[in-house]
Coordinates of C-alpha atoms and ligand atoms in Angstrom, one line a residue:
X1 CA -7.8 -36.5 37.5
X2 CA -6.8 -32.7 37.7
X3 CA -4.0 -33.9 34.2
X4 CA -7.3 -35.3 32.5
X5 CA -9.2 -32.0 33.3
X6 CA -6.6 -30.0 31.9
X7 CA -6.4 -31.9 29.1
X8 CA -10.4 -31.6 28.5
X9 CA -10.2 -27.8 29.1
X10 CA -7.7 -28.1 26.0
X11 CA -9.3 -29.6 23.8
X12 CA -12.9 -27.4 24.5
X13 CA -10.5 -24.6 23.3
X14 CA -8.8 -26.3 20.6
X15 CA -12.5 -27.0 19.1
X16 CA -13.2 -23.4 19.6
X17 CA -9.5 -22.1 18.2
X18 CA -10.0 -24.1 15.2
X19 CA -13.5 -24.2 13.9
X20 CA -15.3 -27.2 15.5
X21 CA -17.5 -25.9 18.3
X22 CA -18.5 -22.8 18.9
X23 CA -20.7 -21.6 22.8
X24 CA -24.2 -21.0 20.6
X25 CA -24.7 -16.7 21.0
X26 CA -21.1 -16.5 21.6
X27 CA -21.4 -12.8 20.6
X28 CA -24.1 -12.3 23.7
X29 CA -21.8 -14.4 25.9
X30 CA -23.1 -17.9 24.7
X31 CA -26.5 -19.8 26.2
X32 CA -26.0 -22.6 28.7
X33 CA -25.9 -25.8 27.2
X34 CA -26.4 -24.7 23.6
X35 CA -23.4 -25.1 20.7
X36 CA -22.5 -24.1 17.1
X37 CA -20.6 -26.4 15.3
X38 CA -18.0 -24.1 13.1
X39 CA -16.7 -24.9 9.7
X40 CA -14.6 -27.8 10.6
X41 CA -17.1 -29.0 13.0
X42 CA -20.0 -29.4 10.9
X43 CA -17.8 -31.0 8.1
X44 CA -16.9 -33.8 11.0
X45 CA -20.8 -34.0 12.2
X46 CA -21.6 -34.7 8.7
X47 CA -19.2 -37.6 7.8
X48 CA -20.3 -39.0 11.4
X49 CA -23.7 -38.9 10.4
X50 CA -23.1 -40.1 6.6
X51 CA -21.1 -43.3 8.3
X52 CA -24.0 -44.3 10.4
X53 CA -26.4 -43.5 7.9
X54 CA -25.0 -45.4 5.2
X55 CA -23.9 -48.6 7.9
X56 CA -27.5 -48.7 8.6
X57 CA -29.0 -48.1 5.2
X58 CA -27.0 -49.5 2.6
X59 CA -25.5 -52.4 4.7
X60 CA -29.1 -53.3 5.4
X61 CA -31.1 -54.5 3.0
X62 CA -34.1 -54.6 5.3
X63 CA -33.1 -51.1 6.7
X64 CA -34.8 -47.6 5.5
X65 CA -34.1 -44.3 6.7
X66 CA -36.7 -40.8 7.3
X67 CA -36.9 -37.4 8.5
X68 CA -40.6 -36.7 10.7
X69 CA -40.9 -33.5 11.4
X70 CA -40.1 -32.0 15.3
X71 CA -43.4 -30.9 16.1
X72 CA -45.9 -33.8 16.5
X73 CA -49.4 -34.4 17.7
X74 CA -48.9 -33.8 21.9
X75 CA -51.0 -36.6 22.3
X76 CA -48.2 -38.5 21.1
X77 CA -46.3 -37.5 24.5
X78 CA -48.9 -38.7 26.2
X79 CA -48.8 -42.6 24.9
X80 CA -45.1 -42.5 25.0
X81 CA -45.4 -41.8 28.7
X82 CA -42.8 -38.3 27.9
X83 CA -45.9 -36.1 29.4
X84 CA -46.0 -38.4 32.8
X85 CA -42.9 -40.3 33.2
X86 CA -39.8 -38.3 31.6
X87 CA -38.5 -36.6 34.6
X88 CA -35.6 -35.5 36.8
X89 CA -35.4 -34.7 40.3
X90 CA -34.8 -31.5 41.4
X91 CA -34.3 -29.7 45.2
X92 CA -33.5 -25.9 45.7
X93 CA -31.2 -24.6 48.3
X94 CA -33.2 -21.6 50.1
X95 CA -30.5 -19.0 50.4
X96 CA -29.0 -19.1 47.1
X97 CA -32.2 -20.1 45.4
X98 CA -30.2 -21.9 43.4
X99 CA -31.8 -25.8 41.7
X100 CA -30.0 -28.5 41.4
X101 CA -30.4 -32.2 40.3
X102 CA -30.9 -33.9 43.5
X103 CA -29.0 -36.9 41.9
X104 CA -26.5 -35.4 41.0
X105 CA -25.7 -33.4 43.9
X106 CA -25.2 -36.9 45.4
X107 CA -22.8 -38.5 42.8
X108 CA -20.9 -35.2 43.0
X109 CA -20.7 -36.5 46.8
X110 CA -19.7 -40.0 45.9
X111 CA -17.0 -38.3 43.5
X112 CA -15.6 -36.4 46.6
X113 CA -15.5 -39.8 48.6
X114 CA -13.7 -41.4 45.3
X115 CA -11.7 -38.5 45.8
X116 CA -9.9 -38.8 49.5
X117 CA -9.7 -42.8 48.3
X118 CA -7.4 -41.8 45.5
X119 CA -5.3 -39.5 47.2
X120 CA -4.5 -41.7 50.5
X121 CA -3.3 -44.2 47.5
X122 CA -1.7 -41.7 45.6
X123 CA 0.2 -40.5 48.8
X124 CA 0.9 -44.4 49.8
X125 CA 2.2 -44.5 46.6
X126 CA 4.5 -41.9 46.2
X127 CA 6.1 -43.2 49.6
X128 CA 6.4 -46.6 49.0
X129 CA 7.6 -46.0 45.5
X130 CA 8.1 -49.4 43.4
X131 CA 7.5 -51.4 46.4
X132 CA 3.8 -50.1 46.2
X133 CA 1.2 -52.8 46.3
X134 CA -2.1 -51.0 45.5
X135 CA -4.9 -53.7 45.8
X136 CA -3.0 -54.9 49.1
X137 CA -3.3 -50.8 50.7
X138 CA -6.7 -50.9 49.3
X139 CA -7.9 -54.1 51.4
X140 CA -5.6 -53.4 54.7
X141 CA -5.5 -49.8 55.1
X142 CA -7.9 -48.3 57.7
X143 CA -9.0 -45.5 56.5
X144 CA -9.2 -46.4 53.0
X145 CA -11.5 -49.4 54.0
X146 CA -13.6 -46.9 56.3
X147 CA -14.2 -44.6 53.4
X148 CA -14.8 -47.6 51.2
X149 CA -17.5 -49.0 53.4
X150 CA -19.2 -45.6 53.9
X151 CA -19.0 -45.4 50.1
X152 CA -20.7 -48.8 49.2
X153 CA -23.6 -48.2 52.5
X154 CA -24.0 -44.6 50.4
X155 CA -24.2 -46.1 46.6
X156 CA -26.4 -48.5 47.7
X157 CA -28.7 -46.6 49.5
X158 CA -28.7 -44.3 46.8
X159 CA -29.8 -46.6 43.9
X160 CA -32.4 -48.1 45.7
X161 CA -33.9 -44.8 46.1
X162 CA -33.6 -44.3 42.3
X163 CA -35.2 -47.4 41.4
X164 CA -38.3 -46.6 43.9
X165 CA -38.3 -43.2 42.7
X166 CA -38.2 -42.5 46.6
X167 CA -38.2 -38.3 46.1
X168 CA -38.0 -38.4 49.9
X169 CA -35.7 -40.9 50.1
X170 CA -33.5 -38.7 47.7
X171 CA -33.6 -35.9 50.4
X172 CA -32.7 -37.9 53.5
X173 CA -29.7 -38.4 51.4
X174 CA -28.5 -35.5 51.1
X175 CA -29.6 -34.1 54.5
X176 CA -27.2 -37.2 56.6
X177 CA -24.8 -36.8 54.2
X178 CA -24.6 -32.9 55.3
X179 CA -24.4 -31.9 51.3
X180 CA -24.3 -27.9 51.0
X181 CA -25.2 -25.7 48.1
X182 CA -21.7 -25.2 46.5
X183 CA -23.2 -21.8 46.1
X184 CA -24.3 -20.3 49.8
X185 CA -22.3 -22.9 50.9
X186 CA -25.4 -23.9 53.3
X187 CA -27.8 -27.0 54.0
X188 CA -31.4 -25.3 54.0
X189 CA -33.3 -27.2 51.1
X190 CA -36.3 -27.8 50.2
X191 CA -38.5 -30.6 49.2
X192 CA -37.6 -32.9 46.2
X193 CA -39.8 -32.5 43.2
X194 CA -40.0 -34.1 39.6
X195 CA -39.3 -31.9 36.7
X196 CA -40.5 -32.7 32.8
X197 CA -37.9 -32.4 31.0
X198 CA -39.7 -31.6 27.9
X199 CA -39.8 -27.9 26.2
X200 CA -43.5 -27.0 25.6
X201 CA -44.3 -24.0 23.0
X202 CA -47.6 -23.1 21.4
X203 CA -48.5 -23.9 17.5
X204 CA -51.0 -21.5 16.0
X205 CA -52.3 -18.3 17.8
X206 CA -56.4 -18.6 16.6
X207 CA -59.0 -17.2 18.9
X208 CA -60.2 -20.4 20.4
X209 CA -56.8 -20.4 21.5
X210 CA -53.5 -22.2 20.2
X211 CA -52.3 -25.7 20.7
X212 CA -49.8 -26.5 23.3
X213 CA -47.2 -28.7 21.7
X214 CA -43.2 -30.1 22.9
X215 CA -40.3 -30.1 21.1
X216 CA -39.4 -33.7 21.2
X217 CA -36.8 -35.2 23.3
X218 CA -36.5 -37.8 20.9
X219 CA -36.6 -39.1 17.3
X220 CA -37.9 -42.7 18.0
X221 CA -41.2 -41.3 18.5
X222 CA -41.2 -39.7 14.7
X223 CA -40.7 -43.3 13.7
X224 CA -43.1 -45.1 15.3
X225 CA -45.7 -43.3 14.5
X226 CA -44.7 -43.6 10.8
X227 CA -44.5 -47.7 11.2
X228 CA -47.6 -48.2 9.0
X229 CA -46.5 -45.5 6.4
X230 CA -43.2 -47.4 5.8
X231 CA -44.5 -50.6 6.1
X232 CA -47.0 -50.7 3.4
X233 CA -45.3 -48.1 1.0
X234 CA -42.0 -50.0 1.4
X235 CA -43.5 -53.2 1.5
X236 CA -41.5 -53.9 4.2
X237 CA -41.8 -57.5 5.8
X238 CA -40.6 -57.7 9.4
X239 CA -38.0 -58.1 10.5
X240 CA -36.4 -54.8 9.2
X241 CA -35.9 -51.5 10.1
X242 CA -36.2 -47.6 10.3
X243 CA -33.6 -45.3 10.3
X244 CA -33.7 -41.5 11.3
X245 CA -31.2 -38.1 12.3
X246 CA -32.4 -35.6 13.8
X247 CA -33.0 -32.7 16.8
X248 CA -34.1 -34.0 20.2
X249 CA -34.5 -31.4 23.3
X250 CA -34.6 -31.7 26.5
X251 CA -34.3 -29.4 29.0
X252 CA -31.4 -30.7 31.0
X253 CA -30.5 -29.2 34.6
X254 CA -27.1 -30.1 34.7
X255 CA -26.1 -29.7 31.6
X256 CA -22.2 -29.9 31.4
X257 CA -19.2 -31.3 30.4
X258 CA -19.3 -29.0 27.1
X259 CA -21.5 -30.8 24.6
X260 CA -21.8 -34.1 26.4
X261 CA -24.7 -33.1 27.8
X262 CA -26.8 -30.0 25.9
X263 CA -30.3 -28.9 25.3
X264 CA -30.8 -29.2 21.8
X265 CA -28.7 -32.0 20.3
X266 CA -28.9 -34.6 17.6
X267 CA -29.8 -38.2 17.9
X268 CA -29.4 -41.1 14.9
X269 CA -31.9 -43.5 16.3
X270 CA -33.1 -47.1 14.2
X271 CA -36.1 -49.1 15.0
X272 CA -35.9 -52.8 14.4
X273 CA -39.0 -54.5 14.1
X274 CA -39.1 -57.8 15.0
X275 CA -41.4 -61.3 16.0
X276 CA -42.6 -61.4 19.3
X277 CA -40.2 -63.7 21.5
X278 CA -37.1 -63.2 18.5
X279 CA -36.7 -60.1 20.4
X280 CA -33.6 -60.8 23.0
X281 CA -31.8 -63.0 19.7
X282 CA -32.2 -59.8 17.9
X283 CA -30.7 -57.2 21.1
X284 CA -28.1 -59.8 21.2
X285 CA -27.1 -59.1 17.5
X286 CA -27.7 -55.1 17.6
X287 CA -25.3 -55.4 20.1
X288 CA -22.5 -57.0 18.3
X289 CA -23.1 -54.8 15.2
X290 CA -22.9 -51.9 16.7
X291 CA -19.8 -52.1 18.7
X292 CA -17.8 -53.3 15.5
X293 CA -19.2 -50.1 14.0
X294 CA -17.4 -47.6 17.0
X295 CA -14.6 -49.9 16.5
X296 CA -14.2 -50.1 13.2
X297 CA -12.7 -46.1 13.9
X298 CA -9.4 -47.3 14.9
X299 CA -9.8 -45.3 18.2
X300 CA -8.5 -48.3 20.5
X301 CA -10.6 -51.5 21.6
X302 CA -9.7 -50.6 25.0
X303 CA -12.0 -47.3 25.0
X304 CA -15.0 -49.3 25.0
X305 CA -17.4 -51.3 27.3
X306 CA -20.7 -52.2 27.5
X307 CA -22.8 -50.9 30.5
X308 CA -26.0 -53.6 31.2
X309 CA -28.7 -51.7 32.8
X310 CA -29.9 -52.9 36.0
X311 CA -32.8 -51.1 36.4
X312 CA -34.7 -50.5 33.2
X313 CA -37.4 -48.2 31.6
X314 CA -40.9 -49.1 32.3
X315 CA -40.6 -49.7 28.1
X316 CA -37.6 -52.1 27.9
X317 CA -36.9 -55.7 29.0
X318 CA -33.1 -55.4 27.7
X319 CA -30.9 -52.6 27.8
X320 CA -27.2 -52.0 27.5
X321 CA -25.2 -48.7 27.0
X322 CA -22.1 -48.6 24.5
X323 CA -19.5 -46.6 26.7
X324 CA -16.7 -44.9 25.9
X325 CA -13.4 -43.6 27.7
X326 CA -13.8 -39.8 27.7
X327 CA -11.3 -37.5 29.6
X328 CA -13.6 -37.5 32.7
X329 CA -14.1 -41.6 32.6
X330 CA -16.3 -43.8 30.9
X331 CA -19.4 -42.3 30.1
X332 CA -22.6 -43.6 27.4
X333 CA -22.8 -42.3 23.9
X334 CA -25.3 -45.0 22.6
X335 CA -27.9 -46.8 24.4
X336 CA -29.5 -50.4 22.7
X337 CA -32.8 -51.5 24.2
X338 CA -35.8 -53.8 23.9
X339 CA -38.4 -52.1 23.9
X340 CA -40.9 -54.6 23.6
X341 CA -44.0 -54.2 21.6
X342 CA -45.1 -51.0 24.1
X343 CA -44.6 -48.3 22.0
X344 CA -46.7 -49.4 18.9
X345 CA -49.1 -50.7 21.5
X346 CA -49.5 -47.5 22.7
X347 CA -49.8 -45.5 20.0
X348 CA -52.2 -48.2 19.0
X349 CA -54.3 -47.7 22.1
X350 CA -54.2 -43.7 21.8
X351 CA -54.7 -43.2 18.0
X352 CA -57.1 -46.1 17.6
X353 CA -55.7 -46.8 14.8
X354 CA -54.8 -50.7 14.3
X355 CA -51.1 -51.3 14.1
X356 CA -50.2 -54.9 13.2
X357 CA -48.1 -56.9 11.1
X358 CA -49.6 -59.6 9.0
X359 CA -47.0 -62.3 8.7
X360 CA -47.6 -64.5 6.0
X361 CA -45.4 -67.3 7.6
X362 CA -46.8 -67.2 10.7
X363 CA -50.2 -66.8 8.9
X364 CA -50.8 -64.4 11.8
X365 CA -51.6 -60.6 13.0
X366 CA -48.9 -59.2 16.1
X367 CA -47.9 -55.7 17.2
X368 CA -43.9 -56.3 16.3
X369 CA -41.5 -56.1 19.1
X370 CA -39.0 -53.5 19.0
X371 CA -34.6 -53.2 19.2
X372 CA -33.7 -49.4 19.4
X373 CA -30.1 -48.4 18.4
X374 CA -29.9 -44.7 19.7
X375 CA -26.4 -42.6 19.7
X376 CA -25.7 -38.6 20.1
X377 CA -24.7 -37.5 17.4
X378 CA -22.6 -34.8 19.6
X379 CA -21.5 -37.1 22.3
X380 CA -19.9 -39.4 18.9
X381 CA -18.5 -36.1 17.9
X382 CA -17.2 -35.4 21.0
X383 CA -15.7 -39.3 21.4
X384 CA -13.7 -38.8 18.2
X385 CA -12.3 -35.2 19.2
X386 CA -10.7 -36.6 22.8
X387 CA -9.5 -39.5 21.6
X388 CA -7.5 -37.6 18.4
X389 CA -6.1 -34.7 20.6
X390 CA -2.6 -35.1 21.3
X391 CA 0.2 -32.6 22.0
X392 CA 3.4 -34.7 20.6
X393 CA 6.6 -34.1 21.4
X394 CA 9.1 -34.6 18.2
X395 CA 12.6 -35.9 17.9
X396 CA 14.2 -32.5 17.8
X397 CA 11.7 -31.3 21.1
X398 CA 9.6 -29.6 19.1
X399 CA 5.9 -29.7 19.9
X400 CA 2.1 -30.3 17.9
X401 CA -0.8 -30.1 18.3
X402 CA -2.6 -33.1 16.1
X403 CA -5.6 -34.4 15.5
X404 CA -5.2 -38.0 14.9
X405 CA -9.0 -38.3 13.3
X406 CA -10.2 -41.1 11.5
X407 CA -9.6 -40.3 7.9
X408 CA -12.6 -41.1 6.5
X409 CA -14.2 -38.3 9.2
X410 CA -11.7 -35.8 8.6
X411 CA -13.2 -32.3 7.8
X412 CA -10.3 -31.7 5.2
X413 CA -9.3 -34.9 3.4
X414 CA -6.0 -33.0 1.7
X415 CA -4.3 -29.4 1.7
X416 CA -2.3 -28.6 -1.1
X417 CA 0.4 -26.3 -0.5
X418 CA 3.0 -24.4 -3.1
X419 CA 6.4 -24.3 -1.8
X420 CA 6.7 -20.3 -2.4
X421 CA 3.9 -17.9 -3.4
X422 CA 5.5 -17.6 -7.1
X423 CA 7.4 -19.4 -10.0
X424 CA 4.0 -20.6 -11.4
X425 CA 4.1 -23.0 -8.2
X426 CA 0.4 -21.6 -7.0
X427 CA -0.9 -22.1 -10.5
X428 CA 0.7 -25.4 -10.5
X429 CA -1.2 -26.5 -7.2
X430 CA -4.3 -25.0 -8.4
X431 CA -4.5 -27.4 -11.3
X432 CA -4.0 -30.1 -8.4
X433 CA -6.8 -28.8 -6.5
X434 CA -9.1 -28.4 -9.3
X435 CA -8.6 -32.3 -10.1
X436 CA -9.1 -33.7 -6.0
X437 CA -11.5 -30.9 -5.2
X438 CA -14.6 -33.3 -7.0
X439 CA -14.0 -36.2 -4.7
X440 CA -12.2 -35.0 -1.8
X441 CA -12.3 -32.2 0.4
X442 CA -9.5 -30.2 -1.0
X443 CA -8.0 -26.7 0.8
X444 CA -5.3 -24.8 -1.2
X445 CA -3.3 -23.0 1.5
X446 CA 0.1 -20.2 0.3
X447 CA -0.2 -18.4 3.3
X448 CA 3.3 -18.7 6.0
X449 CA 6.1 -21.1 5.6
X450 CA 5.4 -24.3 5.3
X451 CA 6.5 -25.9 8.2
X452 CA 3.3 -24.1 9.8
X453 CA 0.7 -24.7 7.2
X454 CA 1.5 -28.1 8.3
X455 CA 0.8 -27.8 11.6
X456 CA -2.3 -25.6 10.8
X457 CA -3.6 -29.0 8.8
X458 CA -2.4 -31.2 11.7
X459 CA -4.1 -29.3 14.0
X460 CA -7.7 -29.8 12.2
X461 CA -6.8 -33.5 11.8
X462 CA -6.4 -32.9 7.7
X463 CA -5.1 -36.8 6.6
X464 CA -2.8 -35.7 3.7
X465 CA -0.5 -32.4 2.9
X466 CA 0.8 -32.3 -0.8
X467 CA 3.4 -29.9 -1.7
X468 CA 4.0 -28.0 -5.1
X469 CA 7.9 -27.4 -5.4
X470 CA 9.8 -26.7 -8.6
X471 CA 11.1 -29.8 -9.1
X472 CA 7.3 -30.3 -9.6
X473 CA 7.5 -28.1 -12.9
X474 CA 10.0 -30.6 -14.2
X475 CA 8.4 -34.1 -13.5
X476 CA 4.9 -33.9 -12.2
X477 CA 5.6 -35.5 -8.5
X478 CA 5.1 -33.5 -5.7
X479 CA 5.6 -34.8 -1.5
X480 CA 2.4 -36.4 0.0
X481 CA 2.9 -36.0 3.3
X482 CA 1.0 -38.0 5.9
X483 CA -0.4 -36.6 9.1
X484 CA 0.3 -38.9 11.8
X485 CA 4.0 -40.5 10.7
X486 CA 5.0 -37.1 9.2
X487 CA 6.4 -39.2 6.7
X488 CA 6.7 -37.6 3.1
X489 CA 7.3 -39.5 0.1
X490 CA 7.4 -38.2 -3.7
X491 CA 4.8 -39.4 -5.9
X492 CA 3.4 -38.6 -9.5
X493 CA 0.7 -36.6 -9.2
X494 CA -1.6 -38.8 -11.5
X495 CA -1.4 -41.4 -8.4
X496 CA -2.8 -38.8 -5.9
X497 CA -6.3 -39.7 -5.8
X498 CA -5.5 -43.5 -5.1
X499 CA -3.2 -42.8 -2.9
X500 CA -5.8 -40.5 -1.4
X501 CA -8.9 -42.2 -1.4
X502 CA -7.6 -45.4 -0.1
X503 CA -6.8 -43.8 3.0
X504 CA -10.2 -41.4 3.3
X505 CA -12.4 -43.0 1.5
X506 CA -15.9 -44.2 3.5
X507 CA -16.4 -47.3 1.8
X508 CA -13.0 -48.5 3.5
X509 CA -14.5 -48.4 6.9
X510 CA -17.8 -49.3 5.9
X511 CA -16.1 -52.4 4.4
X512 CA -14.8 -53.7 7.9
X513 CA -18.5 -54.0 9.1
X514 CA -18.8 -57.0 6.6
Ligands
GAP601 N1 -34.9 -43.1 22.1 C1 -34.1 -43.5 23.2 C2 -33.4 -42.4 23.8 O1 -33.5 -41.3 23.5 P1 -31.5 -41.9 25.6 O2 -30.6 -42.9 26.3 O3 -32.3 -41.0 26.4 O4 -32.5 -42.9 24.7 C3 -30.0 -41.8 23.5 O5 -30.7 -41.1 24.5 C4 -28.6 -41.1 23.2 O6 -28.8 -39.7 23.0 C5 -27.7 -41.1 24.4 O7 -26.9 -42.3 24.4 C6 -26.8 -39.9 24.1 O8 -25.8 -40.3 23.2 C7 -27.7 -39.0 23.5 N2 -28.2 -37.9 24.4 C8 -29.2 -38.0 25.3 N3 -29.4 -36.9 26.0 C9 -28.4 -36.0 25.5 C10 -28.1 -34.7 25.8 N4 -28.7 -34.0 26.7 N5 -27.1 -34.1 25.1 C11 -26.4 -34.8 24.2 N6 -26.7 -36.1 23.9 C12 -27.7 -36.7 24.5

């Protein structure tokens, strides 16, 4: 655990050293839970996006995208159930008036538990050596089993008081369980109370006084809303679907694990609209599709799971979570649920507006069910960063530092690199540049000897490195070297850009989903 910290703690400075993410204010000593992306991030964030955008829009016939606006009518809140129901618990400790989430505080607890398991087996381990039997220590050894039990009482306890939304349950919790405040170290806390998560500003400043509206802590809301505006301009017949990007916000308590978890992030959400009772066959399929799309990356079948919910919002009657295998454990980065018909109903019921489909085969009026795809756009960003950091060892001990990114999401697609700074060898590669630079992106790089313009490109994950040398002058082939084999081959530079775009090109990938 402590390795795969480490490892974490490198790669938030990598992403820092080289352009991706930067702490938002970094000048003023950043703003909790608030990022930058830099000038290799936002090149990353933007073929992430373009990859789900076009998988959803131009793989879908019956699939349109938009782009509401943030700010919408606060009444809109109030129908979603946001204003009442889109909460966290919270408890302060009274000496170090310090607030935490009273959840959390008690999986941090169960962590600690997880914890002394692990080490008893790492010790048995260590002295037993080969011989080591771990599932036999687990189910013989006494004080494994007695932390085990008092783990599984705990969890249990725990979720029941999460389903119930037992606030006092929560407290009894974490007074048995003797937690402290990690910061005065002592057990003196208060009551458990629900906190909105929503940001609330004002919109207009008249004298009869302004309007109180949130910054929404979701997109899905912009489409909904806009169901009977794409509907009858698009002529949509059902089922299909809506597509969107954008900021959500939420004002998150614990808001950690770099940008995981942050205030202002961005979501790619899709509404499906479907019949009523087709609802389940289609969360089936929305399932399947949209695991083959995270797979389709090449980043290892093994890294994903799904996660069923047991307990489910009062919207949904499916849900499952796409996980993936971060450096701190499994952890959701798109969630896929039913949402039955409640959100049009609702908007329905507090517009009073009518919001129906006609269905000419059914010869009949409904409110169409709905599937929700909904990923972070950061926490995807964040996926692809772990699983292409590696520090490599090479056969003559060397060491790099490469970013094994899927090429099609690379920031840089190529760098092209004269041998020496003269010769005609930098004109040479300009002319090179000046040809990729319309389909790919293209850095022209002179600067330090090769060897470390190389890494420099391995280290931002850049897919292909072509060098200029003189024989160049003579023949017009130059080295293509690839980032991940380190192989280098000589080729004509007329076959550059196939060589190139079969490799990076979007369309590739999108092609798998077929
Ligand atoms: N419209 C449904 C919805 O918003 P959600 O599970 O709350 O569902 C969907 O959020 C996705 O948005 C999550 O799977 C996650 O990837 C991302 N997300 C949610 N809160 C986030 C946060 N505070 N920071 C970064 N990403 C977040």
């Amino acid at each position: 655990m402590a390795q795969q910290d480490d490892v974490f703690k490198k790669i938030v400075s990598h992403a820092k050293e080289y352009g991706f993410v930067f702490p938002s204010s970094d000048i003023y000593d950043g703003l909790s839970a608030v990022y930058d992306y830099g000038q290799n991030g936002v090149e990353l964030k933007n073929n992430i996006k373009r990859y789900w955008w076009d998988a959803m829009t131009l793989l879908h016939e019956n699939i349109v995208g938009i782009d509401s606006a943030i700010f919408m009518h606060p009444t809109i809140w109030k129908a979603s159930g946001h204003v009442d129901a889109f909460n966290d618990p919270l408890i302060d400790n009274r000496d170090s008036k310090k607030r935490y989430r009273a959840d959390v505080l008690i999986e941090d607890h169960l962590a600690k538990i997880d914890d002394k398991i692990n080490k008893e087996i790492a010790k048995a381990a260590k002295r037993f050596g080969d011989a080591f039997d771990e599932a036999q220590f687990r189910a013989t050894n006494a004080r494994v089993l007695e932390y085990q039990a008092h783990r599984d009482e705990l969890h249990n306890r725990f979720a029941t008081a999460m389903n119930a939304n037992d606030l006092e349950a929560l407290r009894q919790i974490i007074i048995d369980e003797e937690i402290v405040c990690p910061i005065s170290g002592t057990k003196n806390w208060t009551e458990v109370r629900q906190f909105n998560l929503m940001f609330k500003t004002e919109m207009g400043s008249t004298a009869d006084g302004a309007m109180s509206v949130y910054l929404r802590p979701e997109t899905a809301q912009g489409i909904f809303v806009n169901y009977l505006n794409v509907q009858k301009t698009g002529r949509m017949r059902i089922p299909f679907g809506i597509a969107q990007i954008g900021k959500a916000f939420r004002n998150e308590i614990v808001a950690r694990q770099f940008i995981f978890r942050m205030r202002e992030f961005e979501q790619m959400e899709m509404q499906f609209f479907v019949r009523p009772g087709e609802e389940l066959k289609w969360f089936a399929q929305w399932k399947e599709w949209r695991l083959k799309w995270h797979k389709a990356l090449g980043m290892g079948d093994e890294k994903y799971r799904y996660h069923d919910h047991d307990k489910l919002a009062h919207y949904a009657n499916a849900a499952t979570d796409i996980e993936f295998l971060m450096p701190f454990g499994f952890k959701e980065v798109e969630g896929i649920h039913s949402r039955t018909n409640f959100d049009l109903s609702q908007h329905e019921k507090f517009s009073g507006k009518k919001i129906q489909y006609f269905d000419p085969e059914l010869n009949e009026n409904y409110t169409p069910y709905v599937i929700e795809t909904s990923i972070g756009v950061d926490r995807m960003f964040l996926s692809v960063l772990c699983s292409s950091y590696e520090e490599e060892t090479l056969p003559g001990g060397d060491t790099r530092v490469v970013l094994h990114l899927p090429a099609p999401l690379a920031p840089v697609k190529c760098a092209v690199l004269p041998l020496v700074r003269k010769d005609g060898l930098p004109e040479k590669a300009r002319e090179i540049v000046d040809d990729l630079k319309f389909d790919f992106a293209t850095h022209y790089e002179e600067k330090d000897a090769i060897g470390k313009r190389y890494r420099r490109q391995d280290a931002i994950g850049t897919p292909f490195c072509i060098t200029v040398d003189h024989q160049t002058l003579e023949d017009n082939t130059v080295t293509l070297r690839e980032r991940d084999s380190m192989e280098q081959t000589r080729v004509n530079i007329a076959d550059l850009h196939r060589l190139i775009h079969d490799r990076v090109s979007l369309a590739s990938l999108l092609r798998k989903l077929k």
